[in-house]
XYZ file of C-alpha atoms in Angstrom:
277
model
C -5.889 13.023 21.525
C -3.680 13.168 18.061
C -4.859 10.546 15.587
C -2.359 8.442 15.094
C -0.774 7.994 11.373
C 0.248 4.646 9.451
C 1.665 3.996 6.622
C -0.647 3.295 3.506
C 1.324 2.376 0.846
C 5.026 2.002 0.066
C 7.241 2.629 -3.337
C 10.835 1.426 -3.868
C 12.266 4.394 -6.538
C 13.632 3.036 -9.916
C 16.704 4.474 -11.241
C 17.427 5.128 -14.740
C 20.560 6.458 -16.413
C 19.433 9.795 -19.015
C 22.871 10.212 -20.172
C 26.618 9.122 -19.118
C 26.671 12.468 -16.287
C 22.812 12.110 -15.074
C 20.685 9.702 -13.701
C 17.424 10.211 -11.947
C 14.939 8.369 -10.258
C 11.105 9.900 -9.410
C 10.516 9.644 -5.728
C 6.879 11.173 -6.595
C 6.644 10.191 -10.675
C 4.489 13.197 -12.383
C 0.727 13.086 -12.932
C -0.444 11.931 -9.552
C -1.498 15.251 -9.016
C -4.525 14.365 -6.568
C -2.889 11.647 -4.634
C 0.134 13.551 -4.137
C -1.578 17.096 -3.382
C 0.241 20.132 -2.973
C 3.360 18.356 -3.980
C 3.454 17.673 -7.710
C 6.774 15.667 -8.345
C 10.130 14.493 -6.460
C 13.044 13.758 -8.570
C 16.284 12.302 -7.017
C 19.051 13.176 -9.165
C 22.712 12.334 -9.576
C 24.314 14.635 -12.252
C 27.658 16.047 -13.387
C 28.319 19.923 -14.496
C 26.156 20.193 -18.013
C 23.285 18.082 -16.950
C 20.391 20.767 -17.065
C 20.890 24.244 -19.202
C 18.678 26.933 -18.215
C 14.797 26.535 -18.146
C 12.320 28.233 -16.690
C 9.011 27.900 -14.458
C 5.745 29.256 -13.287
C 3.288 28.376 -10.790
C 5.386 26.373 -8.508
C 7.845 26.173 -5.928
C 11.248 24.026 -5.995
C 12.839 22.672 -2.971
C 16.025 21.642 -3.723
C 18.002 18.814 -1.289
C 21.940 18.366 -1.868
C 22.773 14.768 -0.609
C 25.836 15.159 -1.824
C 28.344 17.289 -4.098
C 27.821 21.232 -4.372
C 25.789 22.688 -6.485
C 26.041 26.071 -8.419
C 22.657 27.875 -9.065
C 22.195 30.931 -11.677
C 19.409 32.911 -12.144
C 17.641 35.847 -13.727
C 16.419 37.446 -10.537
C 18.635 36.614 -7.745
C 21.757 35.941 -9.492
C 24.275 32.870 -7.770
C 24.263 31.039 -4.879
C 25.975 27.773 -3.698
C 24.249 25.089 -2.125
C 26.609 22.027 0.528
C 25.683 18.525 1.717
C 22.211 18.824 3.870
C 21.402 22.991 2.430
C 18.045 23.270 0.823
C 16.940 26.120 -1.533
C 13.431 26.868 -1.381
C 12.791 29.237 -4.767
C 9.509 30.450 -5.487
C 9.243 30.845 -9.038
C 5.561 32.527 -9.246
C 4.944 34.751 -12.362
C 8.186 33.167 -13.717
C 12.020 32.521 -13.137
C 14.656 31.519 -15.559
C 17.827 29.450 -14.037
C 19.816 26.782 -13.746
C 21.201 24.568 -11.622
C 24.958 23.233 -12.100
C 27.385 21.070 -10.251
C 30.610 23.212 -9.012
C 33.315 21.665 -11.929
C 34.563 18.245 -11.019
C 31.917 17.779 -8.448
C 28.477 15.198 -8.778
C 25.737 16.130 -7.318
C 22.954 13.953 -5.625
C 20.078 16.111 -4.463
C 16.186 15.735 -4.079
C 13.875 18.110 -6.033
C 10.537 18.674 -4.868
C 7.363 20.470 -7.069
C 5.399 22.119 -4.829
C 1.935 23.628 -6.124
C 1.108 27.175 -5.628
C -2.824 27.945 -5.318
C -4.515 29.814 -8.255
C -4.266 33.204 -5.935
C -0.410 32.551 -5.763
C 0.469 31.621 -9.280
C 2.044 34.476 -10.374
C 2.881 35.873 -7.075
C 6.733 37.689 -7.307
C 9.535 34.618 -7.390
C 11.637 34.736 -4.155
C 14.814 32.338 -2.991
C 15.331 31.099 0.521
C 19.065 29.638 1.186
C 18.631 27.452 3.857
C 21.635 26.207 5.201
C 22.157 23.213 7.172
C 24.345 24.665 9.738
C 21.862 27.488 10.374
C 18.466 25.401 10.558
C 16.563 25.434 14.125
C 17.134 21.374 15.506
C 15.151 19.469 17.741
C 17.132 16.493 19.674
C 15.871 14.000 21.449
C 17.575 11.061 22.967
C 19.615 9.350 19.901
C 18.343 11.554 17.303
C 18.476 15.158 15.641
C 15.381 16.669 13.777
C 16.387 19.666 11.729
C 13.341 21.608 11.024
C 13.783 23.128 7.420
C 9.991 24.404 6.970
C 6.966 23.953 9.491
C 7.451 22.560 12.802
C 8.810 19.800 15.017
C 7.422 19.485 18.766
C 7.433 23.302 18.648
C 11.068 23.561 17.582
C 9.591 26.457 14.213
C 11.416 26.995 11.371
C 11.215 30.667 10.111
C 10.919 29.412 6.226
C 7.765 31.743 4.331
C 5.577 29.117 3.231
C 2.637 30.328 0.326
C 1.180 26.534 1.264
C 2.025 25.481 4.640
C 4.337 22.214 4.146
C 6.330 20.790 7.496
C 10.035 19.191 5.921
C 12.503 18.005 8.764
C 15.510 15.750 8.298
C 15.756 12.890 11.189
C 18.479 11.429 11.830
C 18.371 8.285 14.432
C 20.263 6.093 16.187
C 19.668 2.736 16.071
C 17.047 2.215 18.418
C 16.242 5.163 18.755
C 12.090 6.343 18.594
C 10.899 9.935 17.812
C 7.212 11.516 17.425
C 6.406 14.013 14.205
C 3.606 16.100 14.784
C 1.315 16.995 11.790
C -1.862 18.740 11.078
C -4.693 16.340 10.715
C -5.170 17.720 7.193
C -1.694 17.451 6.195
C -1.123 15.238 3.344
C 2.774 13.486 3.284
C 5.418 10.661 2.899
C 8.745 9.914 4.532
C 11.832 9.077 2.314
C 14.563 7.154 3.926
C 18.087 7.895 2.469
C 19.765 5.579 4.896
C 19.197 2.614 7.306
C 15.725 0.851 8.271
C 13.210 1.243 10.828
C 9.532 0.718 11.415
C 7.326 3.708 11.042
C 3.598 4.585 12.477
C 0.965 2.962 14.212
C 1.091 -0.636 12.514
C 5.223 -0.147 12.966
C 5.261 -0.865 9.264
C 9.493 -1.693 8.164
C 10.854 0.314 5.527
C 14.186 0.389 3.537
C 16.605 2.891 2.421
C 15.351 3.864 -1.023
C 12.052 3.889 -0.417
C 8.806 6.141 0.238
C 6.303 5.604 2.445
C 3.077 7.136 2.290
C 1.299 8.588 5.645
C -2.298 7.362 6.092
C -5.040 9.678 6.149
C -5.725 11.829 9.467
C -9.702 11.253 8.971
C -10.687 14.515 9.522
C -8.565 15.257 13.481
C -7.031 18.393 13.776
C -4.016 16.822 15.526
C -1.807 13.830 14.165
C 1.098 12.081 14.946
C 3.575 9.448 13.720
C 6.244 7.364 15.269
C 9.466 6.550 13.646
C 11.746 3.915 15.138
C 15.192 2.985 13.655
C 16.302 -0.279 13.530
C 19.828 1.003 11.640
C 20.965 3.781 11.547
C 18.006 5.878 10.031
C 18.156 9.257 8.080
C 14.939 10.052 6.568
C 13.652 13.390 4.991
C 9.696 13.860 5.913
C 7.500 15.954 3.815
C 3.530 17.316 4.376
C 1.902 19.973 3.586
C -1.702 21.376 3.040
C -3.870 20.290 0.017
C -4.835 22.800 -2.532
C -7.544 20.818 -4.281
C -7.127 22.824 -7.288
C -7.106 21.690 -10.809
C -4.110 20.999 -12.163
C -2.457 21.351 -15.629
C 1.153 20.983 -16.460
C 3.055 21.807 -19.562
C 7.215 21.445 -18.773
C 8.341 23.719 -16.363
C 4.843 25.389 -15.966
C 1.867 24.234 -13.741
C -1.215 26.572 -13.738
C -5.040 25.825 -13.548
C -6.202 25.882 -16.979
C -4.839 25.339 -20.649
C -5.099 28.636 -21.662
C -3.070 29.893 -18.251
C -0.270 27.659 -19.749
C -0.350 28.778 -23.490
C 0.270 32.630 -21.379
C 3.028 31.083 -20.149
C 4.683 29.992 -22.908
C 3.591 32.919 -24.653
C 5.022 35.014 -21.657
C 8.735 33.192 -21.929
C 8.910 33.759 -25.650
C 8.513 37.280 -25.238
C 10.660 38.161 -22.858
C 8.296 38.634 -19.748
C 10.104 36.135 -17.850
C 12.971 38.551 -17.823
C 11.191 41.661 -16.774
C-alpha cells in the first residue's frame, strides 16, 4: 500500500524587480538548506539579454526551465546551446564551470532555476550538460492530461536523464477536471509549483493557485508514496523530489561545498585559472 502524500505547507512567491530587464522571484529562497534537502534554491526569473554576465559554480547542479523566450547559453566546457519554451538544461557543474546564460537579442526570458546539491563524494565530479528538449522527453497521458517525464519516473513512463542524486521532475498538464497519480519514493523529499490554473492536490485535496508552491508531506518512513493532483482549471504544474543528502551545507555565491575551507579552494581555484583547465 503507497502512503499517501498531503500537502504541508504552502508559499505564494514574491516578485521583485533587480533592474529595468530582470526581475526574479525565489520559489525556494536560499538558506533553507535542511528543509529543502537536496534542492538548495529555485529562482523564477524574467530577464532581457545582459541580465547575468558570466559566473561560475561548484558543487551543484542547475536545472534550468524556459517558460518562455529562448535562451542562449555559453560556456567554458561545452561551448553554446539554445534552450525553447518547455526545454530544460540539466548542467552539472562539479569541480567547476564558467558560463552564462543570455536571452537570444530582442527576446525575454521567463525560466525556473533549480540548485540541486551534489553529495561530498560528487563535488568535484567532471561538469557535464544534458539538453533536454521538450519535444524529445518520454510522456505519460492519461485521460485529460500529459506528464512529461524530464528526470525520474512517472507510472513507469523513465526518463533516461543521469542523475548524481536521484530527483523525479515531470511537467503535468491537466484538463479541467481532470485527476492524475505521481508516484514517489517514500524517502523522496518535494513540492509542486503551479504555473497555471488551480486544483486540489493530495490526500486532504488541499486548493492551490497559480504562483504558488506547495510542499509534499512527509512519507513517514514507506518505501512507496503517492499523490493525487486534480485540476479544477486548467492546471500546468512542474513537480520536483528527489533524495536527501543530509550533508552539511556551506554556500559562498556560486559555490556550495561541505566546509569553509572547501569554499576558500574554490575561490582560490577560480582565481587561478583551474576553472578553465
Amino acid at each position: 500500500m503507497k502512503k499517501q502524500r498531503g500537502i504541508r505547507r504552502i508559499k505564494t512567491v514574491q516578485y521583485q524587480t533587480n533592474s529595468p530587464i530582470h526581475q526574479n522571484g525565489f520559489v525556494l529562497e536560499p538558506g533553507n538548506w535542511q528543509e529543502y534537502d537536496p534542492f538548495l534554491m529555485l529562482a523564477e526569473d524574467f530577464f532581457q539579454r545582459g541580465t547575468f554576465d558570466l559566473h561560475p559554480h561548484r558543487g551543484i547542479e542547475t536545472v534550468t526551465y524556459v517558460i518562455d523566450g529562448v535562451l542562449e547559453h555559453f560556456d567554458n566546457k561545452a561551448g553554446y546551446g539554445k534552450l525553447e519554451p518547455g526545454d530544460v538544461q540539466w548542467m552539472t557543474a562539479g569541480r567547476g564551470v564558467i558560463h552564462k546564460e543570455d536571452p537570444a537579442p530582442g527576446s525575454t526570458v521567463h525560466s525556473l532555476q533549480l540548485w540541486i546539491n551534489l553529495p561530498s563524494s560528487k563535488k568535484m565530479t567532471e561538469p557535464r550538460y544534458q539538453n533536454l528538449k521538450s519535444k524529445d522527453m518520454p510522456v505519460r497521458k492519461e485521460e485529460g492530461a500529459i506528464i512529461r517525464v524530464f528526470s525520474g519516473s512517472s507510472k513507469g513512463v523513465q526518463a533516461s536523464t543521469l542523475n548524481h542524486v536521484p530527483v523525479t521532475m515531470v511537467e503535468m498538464l491537466l484538463e479541467p477536471g481532470a485527476s492524475v497519480v505521481q508516484d514517489l519514493p517514500g524517502s523522496y523529499n518535494g513540492f509542486l509549483y503551479i504555473l497555471e490554473g488551480s486544483g486540489t492536490f493530495g490526500i486532504d485535496e488541499t486548493e492551490g493557485h497559480k504562483g504558488q508552491v506547495l510542499f509534499l508531506s512527509s512519507a513517514d518512513g514507506a518505501s512507496e508514496s503517492e499523490i493525487k493532483i486534480t485540476a479544477k482549471e486548467k492546471l500546468r504544474i512542474l513537480l520536483y523530489a528527489g533524495e536527501p543528502i543530509n550533508e552539511p551545507v556551506v554556500a559562498y555565491g556560486p559555490f556550495v561545498m561541505n566546509t569553509k575551507e572547501e569554499i576558500r579552494q574554490a575561490i582560490l581555484d577560480y582565481q587561478t585559472g583551474k576553472f578553465d583547465e
